[in-house]
PDB file of C-alpha atoms in Angstrom:
ATOM      1  CA  MET A 229     -19.578 -19.540  37.703  1.00  0.00           C
ATOM      2  CA  LYS A 230     -16.320 -18.348  35.440  1.00  0.00           C
ATOM      3  CA  PRO A 231     -14.410 -15.779  36.983  1.00  0.00           C
ATOM      4  CA  ILE A 232     -14.117 -12.654  34.435  1.00  0.00           C
ATOM      5  CA  VAL A 233     -10.437 -12.131  33.099  1.00  0.00           C
ATOM      6  CA  THR A 234      -9.190  -9.260  31.632  1.00  0.00           C
ATOM      7  CA  VAL A 235      -7.468  -8.968  28.154  1.00  0.00           C
ATOM      8  CA  ALA A 236      -5.217  -6.323  29.217  1.00  0.00           C
ATOM      9  CA  ASP A 237      -3.057  -6.949  26.561  1.00  0.00           C
ATOM     10  CA  ALA A 238      -5.571  -6.785  23.810  1.00  0.00           C
ATOM     11  CA  VAL A 239      -6.836  -3.630  24.652  1.00  0.00           C
ATOM     12  CA  THR A 240      -3.202  -2.167  25.465  1.00  0.00           C
ATOM     13  CA  ALA A 241      -2.474  -3.627  22.172  1.00  0.00           C
ATOM     14  CA  PHE A 242      -4.557  -0.220  20.686  1.00  0.00           C
ATOM     15  CA  ALA A 243      -3.657   2.337  23.208  1.00  0.00           C
ATOM     16  CA  ASP A 244      -3.675   6.140  22.062  1.00  0.00           C
ATOM     17  CA  TRP A 245      -0.096   6.164  23.391  1.00  0.00           C
ATOM     18  CA  ILE A 246       1.475   3.369  20.738  1.00  0.00           C
ATOM     19  CA  GLU A 247       2.233   5.571  17.439  1.00  0.00           C
ATOM     20  CA  PRO A 248       4.544   4.687  14.804  1.00  0.00           C
ATOM     21  CA  THR A 249       8.099   5.436  15.097  1.00  0.00           C
ATOM     22  CA  ALA A 250      10.287   8.195  13.421  1.00  0.00           C
ATOM     23  CA  ALA A 251      11.903   5.152  11.071  1.00  0.00           C
ATOM     24  CA  GLU A 252       8.073   3.612  10.527  1.00  0.00           C
ATOM     25  CA  LEU A 253       6.829   6.952   9.454  1.00  0.00           C
ATOM     26  CA  GLU A 254       9.854   7.624   6.931  1.00  0.00           C
ATOM     27  CA  ALA A 255       9.478   4.225   5.271  1.00  0.00           C
ATOM     28  CA  ILE A 256       6.186   4.731   4.628  1.00  0.00           C
ATOM     29  CA  GLU A 257       6.468   7.883   3.437  1.00  0.00           C
ATOM     30  CA  ARG A 258       9.050   6.704   0.897  1.00  0.00           C
ATOM     31  CA  GLU A 259       6.600   3.804  -0.348  1.00  0.00           C
ATOM     32  CA  MET A 260       4.490   6.498  -1.028  1.00  0.00           C
ATOM     33  CA  PRO A 261       4.333   6.788  -4.723  1.00  0.00           C
ATOM     34  CA  VAL A 262       3.888   2.783  -4.911  1.00  0.00           C
ATOM     35  CA  ILE A 263       1.175   2.967  -2.661  1.00  0.00           C
ATOM     36  CA  LEU A 264      -0.648   5.434  -4.724  1.00  0.00           C
ATOM     37  CA  ALA A 265       0.510   3.957  -7.968  1.00  0.00           C
ATOM     38  CA  ASP A 266      -1.072   0.842  -7.074  1.00  0.00           C
ATOM     39  CA  VAL A 267      -4.463   2.840  -5.986  1.00  0.00           C
ATOM     40  CA  ASP A 268      -4.604   4.249  -9.072  1.00  0.00           C
ATOM     41  CA  LEU A 269      -4.383   0.783 -10.793  1.00  0.00           C
ATOM     42  CA  LEU A 270      -6.847  -0.723  -8.407  1.00  0.00           C
ATOM     43  CA  ASP A 271      -9.423   2.102  -9.534  1.00  0.00           C
ATOM     44  CA  ALA A 272      -8.380   1.656 -13.124  1.00  0.00           C
ATOM     45  CA  GLU A 273      -9.651  -2.517 -12.756  1.00  0.00           C
ATOM     46  CA  ILE A 274     -12.369  -2.209 -10.454  1.00  0.00           C
ATOM     47  CA  MET A 275     -13.925   0.516 -13.069  1.00  0.00           C
ATOM     48  CA  THR A 276     -14.145  -2.379 -15.998  1.00  0.00           C
ATOM     49  CA  LEU A 277     -15.427  -5.294 -13.385  1.00  0.00           C
ATOM     50  CA  ASP A 278     -18.434  -4.974 -14.285  1.00  0.00           C
ATOM     51  CA  ARG A 279     -18.637  -4.210 -17.865  1.00  0.00           C
ATOM     52  CA  THR A 280     -16.367  -5.161 -20.656  1.00  0.00           C
ATOM     53  CA  PRO A 281     -13.438  -3.100 -20.779  1.00  0.00           C
ATOM     54  CA  THR A 282     -13.510  -0.620 -23.945  1.00  0.00           C
ATOM     55  CA  GLU A 283     -10.132   0.440 -25.871  1.00  0.00           C
ATOM     56  CA  LEU A 284      -9.607   2.985 -23.101  1.00  0.00           C
ATOM     57  CA  ASP A 285     -10.049   1.360 -20.237  1.00  0.00           C
ATOM     58  CA  VAL A 286      -7.399  -1.369 -21.714  1.00  0.00           C
ATOM     59  CA  ARG A 287      -5.058   1.598 -22.178  1.00  0.00           C
ATOM     60  CA  ARG A 288      -5.963   3.121 -18.746  1.00  0.00           C
ATOM     61  CA  ILE A 289      -4.948   0.216 -17.043  1.00  0.00           C
ATOM     62  CA  ARG A 290      -2.008  -0.450 -19.055  1.00  0.00           C
ATOM     63  CA  ARG A 291      -0.649   2.987 -18.113  1.00  0.00           C
ATOM     64  CA  ALA A 292      -1.302   2.709 -14.402  1.00  0.00           C
ATOM     65  CA  ARG A 293       0.030  -0.777 -14.854  1.00  0.00           C
ATOM     66  CA  ARG A 294       3.574   0.628 -16.025  1.00  0.00           C
ATOM     67  CA  ARG A 295       2.987   3.704 -13.261  1.00  0.00           C
ATOM     68  CA  ALA A 296       3.173   1.016 -10.985  1.00  0.00           C
ATOM     69  CA  LEU A 297       6.143  -1.009 -11.965  1.00  0.00           C
ATOM     70  CA  ALA A 298       7.623   2.675 -12.262  1.00  0.00           C
ATOM     71  CA  ALA A 299       7.157   3.634  -9.072  1.00  0.00           C
ATOM     72  CA  ARG A 300       8.230  -0.030  -7.456  1.00  0.00           C
ATOM     73  CA  VAL A 301      11.603   0.397  -9.869  1.00  0.00           C
ATOM     74  CA  ALA A 302      12.528   3.617  -8.470  1.00  0.00           C
ATOM     75  CA  LEU A 303      11.936   2.650  -5.313  1.00  0.00           C
ATOM     76  CA  VAL A 304      13.949  -0.355  -5.463  1.00  0.00           C
ATOM     77  CA  ASN A 305      16.484   1.798  -7.039  1.00  0.00           C
ATOM     78  CA  SER A 306      16.512   4.516  -4.209  1.00  0.00           C
ATOM     79  CA  THR A 307      17.027   1.678  -1.450  1.00  0.00           C
ATOM     80  CA  ALA A 308      19.610  -0.329  -3.263  1.00  0.00           C
ATOM     81  CA  GLY A 309      22.763   1.046  -1.139  1.00  0.00           C
ATOM     82  CA  THR A 310      21.253   1.313   2.191  1.00  0.00           C
ATOM     83  CA  THR A 311      21.211  -1.413   4.579  1.00  0.00           C
ATOM     84  CA  LEU A 312      18.497  -2.316   7.079  1.00  0.00           C
ATOM     85  CA  PRO A 313      19.286  -1.948  10.861  1.00  0.00           C
ATOM     86  CA  GLY A 314      19.936  -5.468  12.713  1.00  0.00           C
ATOM     87  CA  GLY A 315      21.427  -6.834   9.805  1.00  0.00           C
ATOM     88  CA  ALA A 316      18.120  -8.038   7.689  1.00  0.00           C
ATOM     89  CA  ALA A 317      18.477  -8.682   4.319  1.00  0.00           C
TER      90      ALA A 317
END
């Protein structure tokens, strides 16, 4: 007969009292335009998975790609002067 071992570490890793820190929430908020632009790009690409893309689809994907790139550039430019805690680069 094998003893039953608890998996306390695995259970407590997902406990309700473990929440993101203020810094993590701020980072998510800062990256939200990039996340939303990527979602728009994925939506545009998903629409064309089961059919041949029309000219309108191609333009929609191109615009979404440009918005995603612009959001990434804006994020990089806004965080270029900041330093990360702990000396990470």
